[in-house]
């Protein structure tokens, strides 16, 4: 039985801790804040409840697998996940709307045909078909296997851009170029770029392989957790407690200790030293003094910054409301969940805006209310109060530098959108969570748990999760 110290209590950290504990190790989690979950928090006021982080779960199989592998009770007995349908409604710049059904490729194609004319659905399906090819080529090495030292294969874009489109003459196309050339204008390209932008990925600079993100959603669906995604964090935390994982809250880590060339423990901010056989850093490595080699440095690309507005509304949610609406860089979430509102005569609405490097200036509360009013009828008249959560507040709550939020890893772009490997080159020191391979997002961060636990338990024989 090894003593393992985990830095941070985010979703990736807890997924790692639970898997290591069930393997028989003594695991202690050290968290600078007062609670678990990292970015998956909750804000409550006057009977309204909002998720402070992601509002939906993609690839729920990641967490189903976690619960299967760490205990007797499956995820469904610990948290209620519901697939949202419709999956998403787009409000295009000219005011037109387009609603995609949940989990149906054929239904999506039919909706596109209705909005953009006959044959448009076939073009959309063809792009998603090429995205499937990119998914099949990279799913294992990008999501389920430890990152190899030779990353040249993942540096090449696996998306098979349409021949004759003019996109293969000089360099691999960007996601925005694929959307414009293979879908066309009139708002059609927005169906692809808006979905990718919602992950904190800039379509203008992202490789075409970013099409795997909308492909993943359309294939595996988007899921809501009753009571809010914070309930998923609570379920994972409680599973950790069941597996005898210890948590130390209010315990900021200053430094990873090294002895005889390998990780040997932690030094906390109060000077306390903790010995350990293995250390798992599940926070932004910039926050901790750690002997990371150059190839384990934080990702070179600038992570996105998120602005979130909570809106408390009087009046019942209208009957034809959808859970998620995309308006360019803005996402509006309207869960039909009694747990989020004081009663049936009120509604809790969350508005997200992502700002990527080189994109538009930071939005104001007025900007977000104006955008949300295009998705929520009568929003201004119904508004009781609103509150804007800025990246500075995200940073204060989660400890992330400048409130930055990591995006998922993507193949292509010469490897610049990959995250550091889970191994560091320092024996006994591992990286987990959204700042490590395979990157940010609930599903990707959860995958680090399987990867890091496999590397510690199986060592050099570990070939990836199954």
mmCIF file with all atom_site columns, N, CA and C in Angstrom, residues 126-176:
data_model
loop_
_atom_site.group_PDB
_atom_site.id
_atom_site.type_symbol
_atom_site.label_atom_id
_atom_site.label_alt_id
_atom_site.label_comp_id
_atom_site.label_asym_id
_atom_site.label_entity_id
_atom_site.label_seq_id
_atom_site.pdbx_PDB_ins_code
_atom_site.Cartn_x
_atom_site.Cartn_y
_atom_site.Cartn_z
_atom_site.occupancy
_atom_site.B_iso_or_equiv
_atom_site.pdbx_formal_charge
_atom_site.auth_seq_id
_atom_site.auth_comp_id
_atom_site.auth_asym_id
_atom_site.auth_atom_id
_atom_site.pdbx_PDB_model_num
ATOM 1   N N  . UNK A 1 126 ? -22.171 15.041 -43.918 1.00 0.00 ? 126 UNK A N  1
ATOM 2   C CA . UNK A 1 126 ? -20.858 14.713 -44.479 1.00 0.00 ? 126 UNK A CA 1
ATOM 3   C C  . UNK A 1 126 ? -19.732 15.275 -43.621 1.00 0.00 ? 126 UNK A C  1
ATOM 4   N N  . UNK A 1 127 ? -19.901 16.496 -43.125 1.00 0.00 ? 127 UNK A N  1
ATOM 5   C CA . UNK A 1 127 ? -18.889 17.072 -42.237 1.00 0.00 ? 127 UNK A CA 1
ATOM 6   C C  . UNK A 1 127 ? -18.777 16.251 -40.957 1.00 0.00 ? 127 UNK A C  1
ATOM 7   N N  . UNK A 1 128 ? -19.926 15.863 -40.385 1.00 0.00 ? 128 UNK A N  1
ATOM 8   C CA . UNK A 1 128 ? -19.890 15.044 -39.164 1.00 0.00 ? 128 UNK A CA 1
ATOM 9   C C  . UNK A 1 128 ? -19.331 13.662 -39.455 1.00 0.00 ? 128 UNK A C  1
ATOM 10  N N  . UNK A 1 129 ? -19.521 13.166 -40.681 1.00 0.00 ? 129 UNK A N  1
ATOM 11  C CA . UNK A 1 129 ? -18.916 11.891 -41.057 1.00 0.00 ? 129 UNK A CA 1
ATOM 12  C C  . UNK A 1 129 ? -17.398 11.983 -41.089 1.00 0.00 ? 129 UNK A C  1
ATOM 13  N N  . UNK A 1 130 ? -16.879 13.099 -41.613 1.00 0.00 ? 130 UNK A N  1
ATOM 14  C CA . UNK A 1 130 ? -15.421 13.288 -41.606 1.00 0.00 ? 130 UNK A CA 1
ATOM 15  C C  . UNK A 1 130 ? -14.919 13.508 -40.175 1.00 0.00 ? 130 UNK A C  1
ATOM 16  N N  . UNK A 1 131 ? -15.747 14.157 -39.344 1.00 0.00 ? 131 UNK A N  1
ATOM 17  C CA . UNK A 1 131 ? -15.390 14.298 -37.930 1.00 0.00 ? 131 UNK A CA 1
ATOM 18  C C  . UNK A 1 131 ? -15.317 12.932 -37.248 1.00 0.00 ? 131 UNK A C  1
ATOM 19  N N  . UNK A 1 132 ? -16.211 12.013 -37.654 1.00 0.00 ? 132 UNK A N  1
ATOM 20  C CA . UNK A 1 132 ? -16.160 10.645 -37.100 1.00 0.00 ? 132 UNK A CA 1
ATOM 21  C C  . UNK A 1 132 ? -14.843 9.977  -37.461 1.00 0.00 ? 132 UNK A C  1
ATOM 22  N N  . UNK A 1 133 ? -14.364 10.199 -38.685 1.00 0.00 ? 133 UNK A N  1
ATOM 23  C CA . UNK A 1 133 ? -13.073 9.627  -39.075 1.00 0.00 ? 133 UNK A CA 1
ATOM 24  C C  . UNK A 1 133 ? -11.959 10.167 -38.176 1.00 0.00 ? 133 UNK A C  1
ATOM 25  N N  . UNK A 1 134 ? -12.010 11.475 -37.893 1.00 0.00 ? 134 UNK A N  1
ATOM 26  C CA . UNK A 1 134 ? -11.005 12.075 -37.002 1.00 0.00 ? 134 UNK A CA 1
ATOM 27  C C  . UNK A 1 134 ? -11.127 11.506 -35.593 1.00 0.00 ? 134 UNK A C  1
ATOM 28  N N  . UNK A 1 135 ? -12.367 11.302 -35.130 1.00 0.00 ? 135 UNK A N  1
ATOM 29  C CA . UNK A 1 135 ? -12.606 10.701 -33.809 1.00 0.00 ? 135 UNK A CA 1
ATOM 30  C C  . UNK A 1 135 ? -12.040 9.291  -33.743 1.00 0.00 ? 135 UNK A C  1
ATOM 31  N N  . UNK A 1 136 ? -12.333 8.481  -34.762 1.00 0.00 ? 136 UNK A N  1
ATOM 32  C CA . UNK A 1 136 ? -11.846 7.106  -34.774 1.00 0.00 ? 136 UNK A CA 1
ATOM 33  C C  . UNK A 1 136 ? -10.323 7.043  -34.790 1.00 0.00 ? 136 UNK A C  1
ATOM 34  N N  . UNK A 1 137 ? -9.688  7.997  -35.468 1.00 0.00 ? 137 UNK A N  1
ATOM 35  C CA . UNK A 1 137 ? -8.225  8.005  -35.578 1.00 0.00 ? 137 UNK A CA 1
ATOM 36  C C  . UNK A 1 137 ? -7.542  8.438  -34.295 1.00 0.00 ? 137 UNK A C  1
ATOM 37  N N  . UNK A 1 138 ? -8.229  9.237  -33.479 1.00 0.00 ? 138 UNK A N  1
ATOM 38  C CA . UNK A 1 138 ? -7.541  9.829  -32.322 1.00 0.00 ? 138 UNK A CA 1
ATOM 39  C C  . UNK A 1 138 ? -8.138  9.444  -30.978 1.00 0.00 ? 138 UNK A C  1
ATOM 40  N N  . UNK A 1 139 ? -9.266  8.764  -30.949 1.00 0.00 ? 139 UNK A N  1
ATOM 41  C CA . UNK A 1 139 ? -9.923  8.487  -29.668 1.00 0.00 ? 139 UNK A CA 1
ATOM 42  C C  . UNK A 1 139 ? -8.995  7.799  -28.683 1.00 0.00 ? 139 UNK A C  1
ATOM 43  N N  . UNK A 1 140 ? -8.332  6.724  -29.114 1.00 0.00 ? 140 UNK A N  1
ATOM 44  C CA . UNK A 1 140 ? -7.453  6.016  -28.191 1.00 0.00 ? 140 UNK A CA 1
ATOM 45  C C  . UNK A 1 140 ? -6.226  6.840  -27.794 1.00 0.00 ? 140 UNK A C  1
ATOM 46  N N  . UNK A 1 141 ? -5.412  7.302  -28.742 1.00 0.00 ? 141 UNK A N  1
ATOM 47  C CA . UNK A 1 141 ? -4.194  8.011  -28.322 1.00 0.00 ? 141 UNK A CA 1
ATOM 48  C C  . UNK A 1 141 ? -4.465  9.358  -27.659 1.00 0.00 ? 141 UNK A C  1
ATOM 49  N N  . UNK A 1 142 ? -5.600  9.993  -27.995 1.00 0.00 ? 142 UNK A N  1
ATOM 50  C CA . UNK A 1 142 ? -5.852  11.323 -27.463 1.00 0.00 ? 142 UNK A CA 1
ATOM 51  C C  . UNK A 1 142 ? -6.617  11.300 -26.147 1.00 0.00 ? 142 UNK A C  1
ATOM 52  N N  . UNK A 1 143 ? -7.429  10.264 -25.912 1.00 0.00 ? 143 UNK A N  1
ATOM 53  C CA . UNK A 1 143 ? -8.301  10.265 -24.750 1.00 0.00 ? 143 UNK A CA 1
ATOM 54  C C  . UNK A 1 143 ? -8.078  9.106  -23.789 1.00 0.00 ? 143 UNK A C  1
ATOM 55  N N  . UNK A 1 144 ? -7.653  7.952  -24.289 1.00 0.00 ? 144 UNK A N  1
ATOM 56  C CA . UNK A 1 144 ? -7.673  6.754  -23.448 1.00 0.00 ? 144 UNK A CA 1
ATOM 57  C C  . UNK A 1 144 ? -6.300  6.164  -23.169 1.00 0.00 ? 144 UNK A C  1
ATOM 58  N N  . UNK A 1 145 ? -5.270  6.689  -23.780 1.00 0.00 ? 145 UNK A N  1
ATOM 59  C CA . UNK A 1 145 ? -3.917  6.177  -23.580 1.00 0.00 ? 145 UNK A CA 1
ATOM 60  C C  . UNK A 1 145 ? -3.006  7.261  -23.033 1.00 0.00 ? 145 UNK A C  1
ATOM 61  N N  . UNK A 1 146 ? -1.972  6.872  -22.277 1.00 0.00 ? 146 UNK A N  1
ATOM 62  C CA . UNK A 1 146 ? -0.981  7.867  -21.859 1.00 0.00 ? 146 UNK A CA 1
ATOM 63  C C  . UNK A 1 146 ? -0.368  8.543  -23.082 1.00 0.00 ? 146 UNK A C  1
ATOM 64  N N  . UNK A 1 147 ? -0.051  9.815  -22.948 1.00 0.00 ? 147 UNK A N  1
ATOM 65  C CA . UNK A 1 147 ? 0.531   10.561 -24.063 1.00 0.00 ? 147 UNK A CA 1
ATOM 66  C C  . UNK A 1 147 ? 1.945   10.055 -24.321 1.00 0.00 ? 147 UNK A C  1
ATOM 67  N N  . UNK A 1 148 ? 2.194   9.666  -25.564 1.00 0.00 ? 148 UNK A N  1
ATOM 68  C CA . UNK A 1 148 ? 3.506   9.122  -25.910 1.00 0.00 ? 148 UNK A CA 1
ATOM 69  C C  . UNK A 1 148 ? 4.555   10.235 -25.994 1.00 0.00 ? 148 UNK A C  1
ATOM 70  N N  . UNK A 1 149 ? 5.806   9.847  -25.777 1.00 0.00 ? 149 UNK A N  1
ATOM 71  C CA . UNK A 1 149 ? 6.889   10.827 -25.855 1.00 0.00 ? 149 UNK A CA 1
ATOM 72  C C  . UNK A 1 149 ? 6.990   11.417 -27.261 1.00 0.00 ? 149 UNK A C  1
ATOM 73  N N  . UNK A 1 150 ? 6.798   10.587 -28.265 1.00 0.00 ? 150 UNK A N  1
ATOM 74  C CA . UNK A 1 150 ? 6.767   11.064 -29.648 1.00 0.00 ? 150 UNK A CA 1
ATOM 75  C C  . UNK A 1 150 ? 5.336   11.470 -29.970 1.00 0.00 ? 150 UNK A C  1
ATOM 76  N N  . UNK A 1 151 ? 5.098   12.766 -30.038 1.00 0.00 ? 151 UNK A N  1
ATOM 77  C CA . UNK A 1 151 ? 3.742   13.263 -30.234 1.00 0.00 ? 151 UNK A CA 1
ATOM 78  C C  . UNK A 1 151 ? 3.498   13.716 -31.669 1.00 0.00 ? 151 UNK A C  1
ATOM 79  N N  . UNK A 1 152 ? 4.396   13.372 -32.572 1.00 0.00 ? 152 UNK A N  1
ATOM 80  C CA . UNK A 1 152 ? 4.281   13.852 -33.947 1.00 0.00 ? 152 UNK A CA 1
ATOM 81  C C  . UNK A 1 152 ? 2.986   13.388 -34.607 1.00 0.00 ? 152 UNK A C  1
ATOM 82  N N  . UNK A 1 153 ? 2.530   12.166 -34.286 1.00 0.00 ? 153 UNK A N  1
ATOM 83  C CA . UNK A 1 153 ? 1.297   11.663 -34.906 1.00 0.00 ? 153 UNK A CA 1
ATOM 84  C C  . UNK A 1 153 ? 0.108   12.521 -34.503 1.00 0.00 ? 153 UNK A C  1
ATOM 85  N N  . UNK A 1 154 ? 0.040   12.930 -33.246 1.00 0.00 ? 154 UNK A N  1
ATOM 86  C CA . UNK A 1 154 ? -1.062  13.774 -32.794 1.00 0.00 ? 154 UNK A CA 1
ATOM 87  C C  . UNK A 1 154 ? -0.874  15.224 -33.212 1.00 0.00 ? 154 UNK A C  1
ATOM 88  N N  . UNK A 1 155 ? 0.300   15.571 -33.666 1.00 0.00 ? 155 UNK A N  1
ATOM 89  C CA . UNK A 1 155 ? 0.527   16.920 -34.179 1.00 0.00 ? 155 UNK A CA 1
ATOM 90  C C  . UNK A 1 155 ? -0.063  17.121 -35.558 1.00 0.00 ? 155 UNK A C  1
ATOM 91  N N  . UNK A 1 156 ? -0.370  16.009 -36.243 1.00 0.00 ? 156 UNK A N  1
ATOM 92  C CA . UNK A 1 156 ? -0.981  16.093 -37.577 1.00 0.00 ? 156 UNK A CA 1
ATOM 93  C C  . UNK A 1 156 ? -2.499  16.061 -37.446 1.00 0.00 ? 156 UNK A C  1
ATOM 94  N N  . UNK A 1 157 ? -3.164  16.898 -38.236 1.00 0.00 ? 157 UNK A N  1
ATOM 95  C CA . UNK A 1 157 ? -4.618  16.990 -38.169 1.00 0.00 ? 157 UNK A CA 1
ATOM 96  C C  . UNK A 1 157 ? -5.237  15.782 -38.864 1.00 0.00 ? 157 UNK A C  1
ATOM 97  N N  . UNK A 1 158 ? -6.041  14.990 -38.164 1.00 0.00 ? 158 UNK A N  1
ATOM 98  C CA . UNK A 1 158 ? -6.632  13.787 -38.775 1.00 0.00 ? 158 UNK A CA 1
ATOM 99  C C  . UNK A 1 158 ? -7.904  14.062 -39.578 1.00 0.00 ? 158 UNK A C  1
ATOM 100 N N  . UNK A 1 159 ? -8.389  15.304 -39.577 1.00 0.00 ? 159 UNK A N  1
ATOM 101 C CA . UNK A 1 159 ? -9.642  15.591 -40.292 1.00 0.00 ? 159 UNK A CA 1
ATOM 102 C C  . UNK A 1 159 ? -9.406  15.519 -41.796 1.00 0.00 ? 159 UNK A C  1
ATOM 103 N N  . UNK A 1 160 ? -10.150 14.680 -42.526 1.00 0.00 ? 160 UNK A N  1
ATOM 104 C CA . UNK A 1 160 ? -9.961  14.549 -43.978 1.00 0.00 ? 160 UNK A CA 1
ATOM 105 C C  . UNK A 1 160 ? -10.717 15.643 -44.725 1.00 0.00 ? 160 UNK A C  1
ATOM 106 N N  . UNK A 1 161 ? -10.106 16.809 -44.845 1.00 0.00 ? 161 UNK A N  1
ATOM 107 C CA . UNK A 1 161 ? -10.773 17.940 -45.485 1.00 0.00 ? 161 UNK A CA 1
ATOM 108 C C  . UNK A 1 161 ? -11.239 17.569 -46.882 1.00 0.00 ? 161 UNK A C  1
ATOM 109 N N  . UNK A 1 162 ? -12.368 18.122 -47.253 1.00 0.00 ? 162 UNK A N  1
ATOM 110 C CA . UNK A 1 162 ? -12.999 17.803 -48.526 1.00 0.00 ? 162 UNK A CA 1
ATOM 111 C C  . UNK A 1 162 ? -12.084 18.161 -49.694 1.00 0.00 ? 162 UNK A C  1
ATOM 112 N N  . UNK A 1 163 ? -11.819 17.189 -50.528 1.00 0.00 ? 163 UNK A N  1
ATOM 113 C CA . UNK A 1 163 ? -10.970 17.445 -51.698 1.00 0.00 ? 163 UNK A CA 1
ATOM 114 C C  . UNK A 1 163 ? -11.688 18.372 -52.672 1.00 0.00 ? 163 UNK A C  1
ATOM 115 N N  . UNK A 1 164 ? -10.896 19.249 -53.299 1.00 0.00 ? 164 UNK A N  1
ATOM 116 C CA . UNK A 1 164 ? -11.470 20.224 -54.219 1.00 0.00 ? 164 UNK A CA 1
ATOM 117 C C  . UNK A 1 164 ? -11.994 21.462 -53.537 1.00 0.00 ? 164 UNK A C  1
ATOM 118 N N  . UNK A 1 165 ? -11.853 21.531 -52.206 1.00 0.00 ? 165 UNK A N  1
ATOM 119 C CA . UNK A 1 165 ? -12.357 22.696 -51.482 1.00 0.00 ? 165 UNK A CA 1
ATOM 120 C C  . UNK A 1 165 ? -11.345 23.827 -51.442 1.00 0.00 ? 165 UNK A C  1
ATOM 121 N N  . UNK A 1 166 ? -10.112 23.539 -51.884 1.00 0.00 ? 166 UNK A N  1
ATOM 122 C CA . UNK A 1 166 ? -9.075  24.557 -51.812 1.00 0.00 ? 166 UNK A CA 1
ATOM 123 C C  . UNK A 1 166 ? -8.422  24.671 -50.456 1.00 0.00 ? 166 UNK A C  1
ATOM 124 N N  . UNK A 1 167 ? -8.722  23.724 -49.553 1.00 0.00 ? 167 UNK A N  1
ATOM 125 C CA . UNK A 1 167 ? -8.217  23.820 -48.191 1.00 0.00 ? 167 UNK A CA 1
ATOM 126 C C  . UNK A 1 167 ? -6.934  23.035 -47.962 1.00 0.00 ? 167 UNK A C  1
ATOM 127 N N  . UNK A 1 168 ? -6.462  22.295 -48.959 1.00 0.00 ? 168 UNK A N  1
ATOM 128 C CA . UNK A 1 168 ? -5.302  21.446 -48.740 1.00 0.00 ? 168 UNK A CA 1
ATOM 129 C C  . UNK A 1 168 ? -4.073  21.930 -49.515 1.00 0.00 ? 168 UNK A C  1
ATOM 130 N N  . UNK A 1 169 ? -4.127  23.107 -50.070 1.00 0.00 ? 169 UNK A N  1
ATOM 131 C CA . UNK A 1 169 ? -3.054  23.544 -50.956 1.00 0.00 ? 169 UNK A CA 1
ATOM 132 C C  . UNK A 1 169 ? -1.798  23.965 -50.206 1.00 0.00 ? 169 UNK A C  1
ATOM 133 N N  . UNK A 1 170 ? -1.977  24.697 -49.122 1.00 0.00 ? 170 UNK A N  1
ATOM 134 C CA . UNK A 1 170 ? -0.805  25.265 -48.452 1.00 0.00 ? 170 UNK A CA 1
ATOM 135 C C  . UNK A 1 170 ? -0.582  24.669 -47.064 1.00 0.00 ? 170 UNK A C  1
ATOM 136 N N  . UNK A 1 171 ? -1.648  24.421 -46.339 1.00 0.00 ? 171 UNK A N  1
ATOM 137 C CA . UNK A 1 171 ? -1.545  23.984 -44.944 1.00 0.00 ? 171 UNK A CA 1
ATOM 138 C C  . UNK A 1 171 ? -2.861  23.343 -44.548 1.00 0.00 ? 171 UNK A C  1
ATOM 139 N N  . UNK A 1 172 ? -2.885  22.611 -43.448 1.00 0.00 ? 172 UNK A N  1
ATOM 140 C CA . UNK A 1 172 ? -4.159  22.066 -42.975 1.00 0.00 ? 172 UNK A CA 1
ATOM 141 C C  . UNK A 1 172 ? -5.120  23.212 -42.644 1.00 0.00 ? 172 UNK A C  1
ATOM 142 N N  . UNK A 1 173 ? -6.406  23.059 -42.923 1.00 0.00 ? 173 UNK A N  1
ATOM 143 C CA . UNK A 1 173 ? -7.356  24.146 -42.675 1.00 0.00 ? 173 UNK A CA 1
ATOM 144 C C  . UNK A 1 173 ? -7.681  24.306 -41.202 1.00 0.00 ? 173 UNK A C  1
ATOM 145 N N  . UNK A 1 174 ? -8.104  25.505 -40.832 1.00 0.00 ? 174 UNK A N  1
ATOM 146 C CA . UNK A 1 174 ? -8.627  25.732 -39.496 1.00 0.00 ? 174 UNK A CA 1
ATOM 147 C C  . UNK A 1 174 ? -10.084 25.291 -39.449 1.00 0.00 ? 174 UNK A C  1
ATOM 148 N N  . UNK A 1 175 ? -10.603 25.212 -38.247 1.00 0.00 ? 175 UNK A N  1
ATOM 149 C CA . UNK A 1 175 ? -12.008 24.848 -38.093 1.00 0.00 ? 175 UNK A CA 1
ATOM 150 C C  . UNK A 1 175 ? -12.906 25.871 -38.791 1.00 0.00 ? 175 UNK A C  1
ATOM 151 N N  . UNK A 1 176 ? -12.592 27.154 -38.653 1.00 0.00 ? 176 UNK A N  1
ATOM 152 C CA . UNK A 1 176 ? -13.414 28.187 -39.286 1.00 0.00 ? 176 UNK A CA 1
ATOM 153 C C  . UNK A 1 176 ? -13.397 28.045 -40.803 1.00 0.00 ? 176 UNK A C  1
#
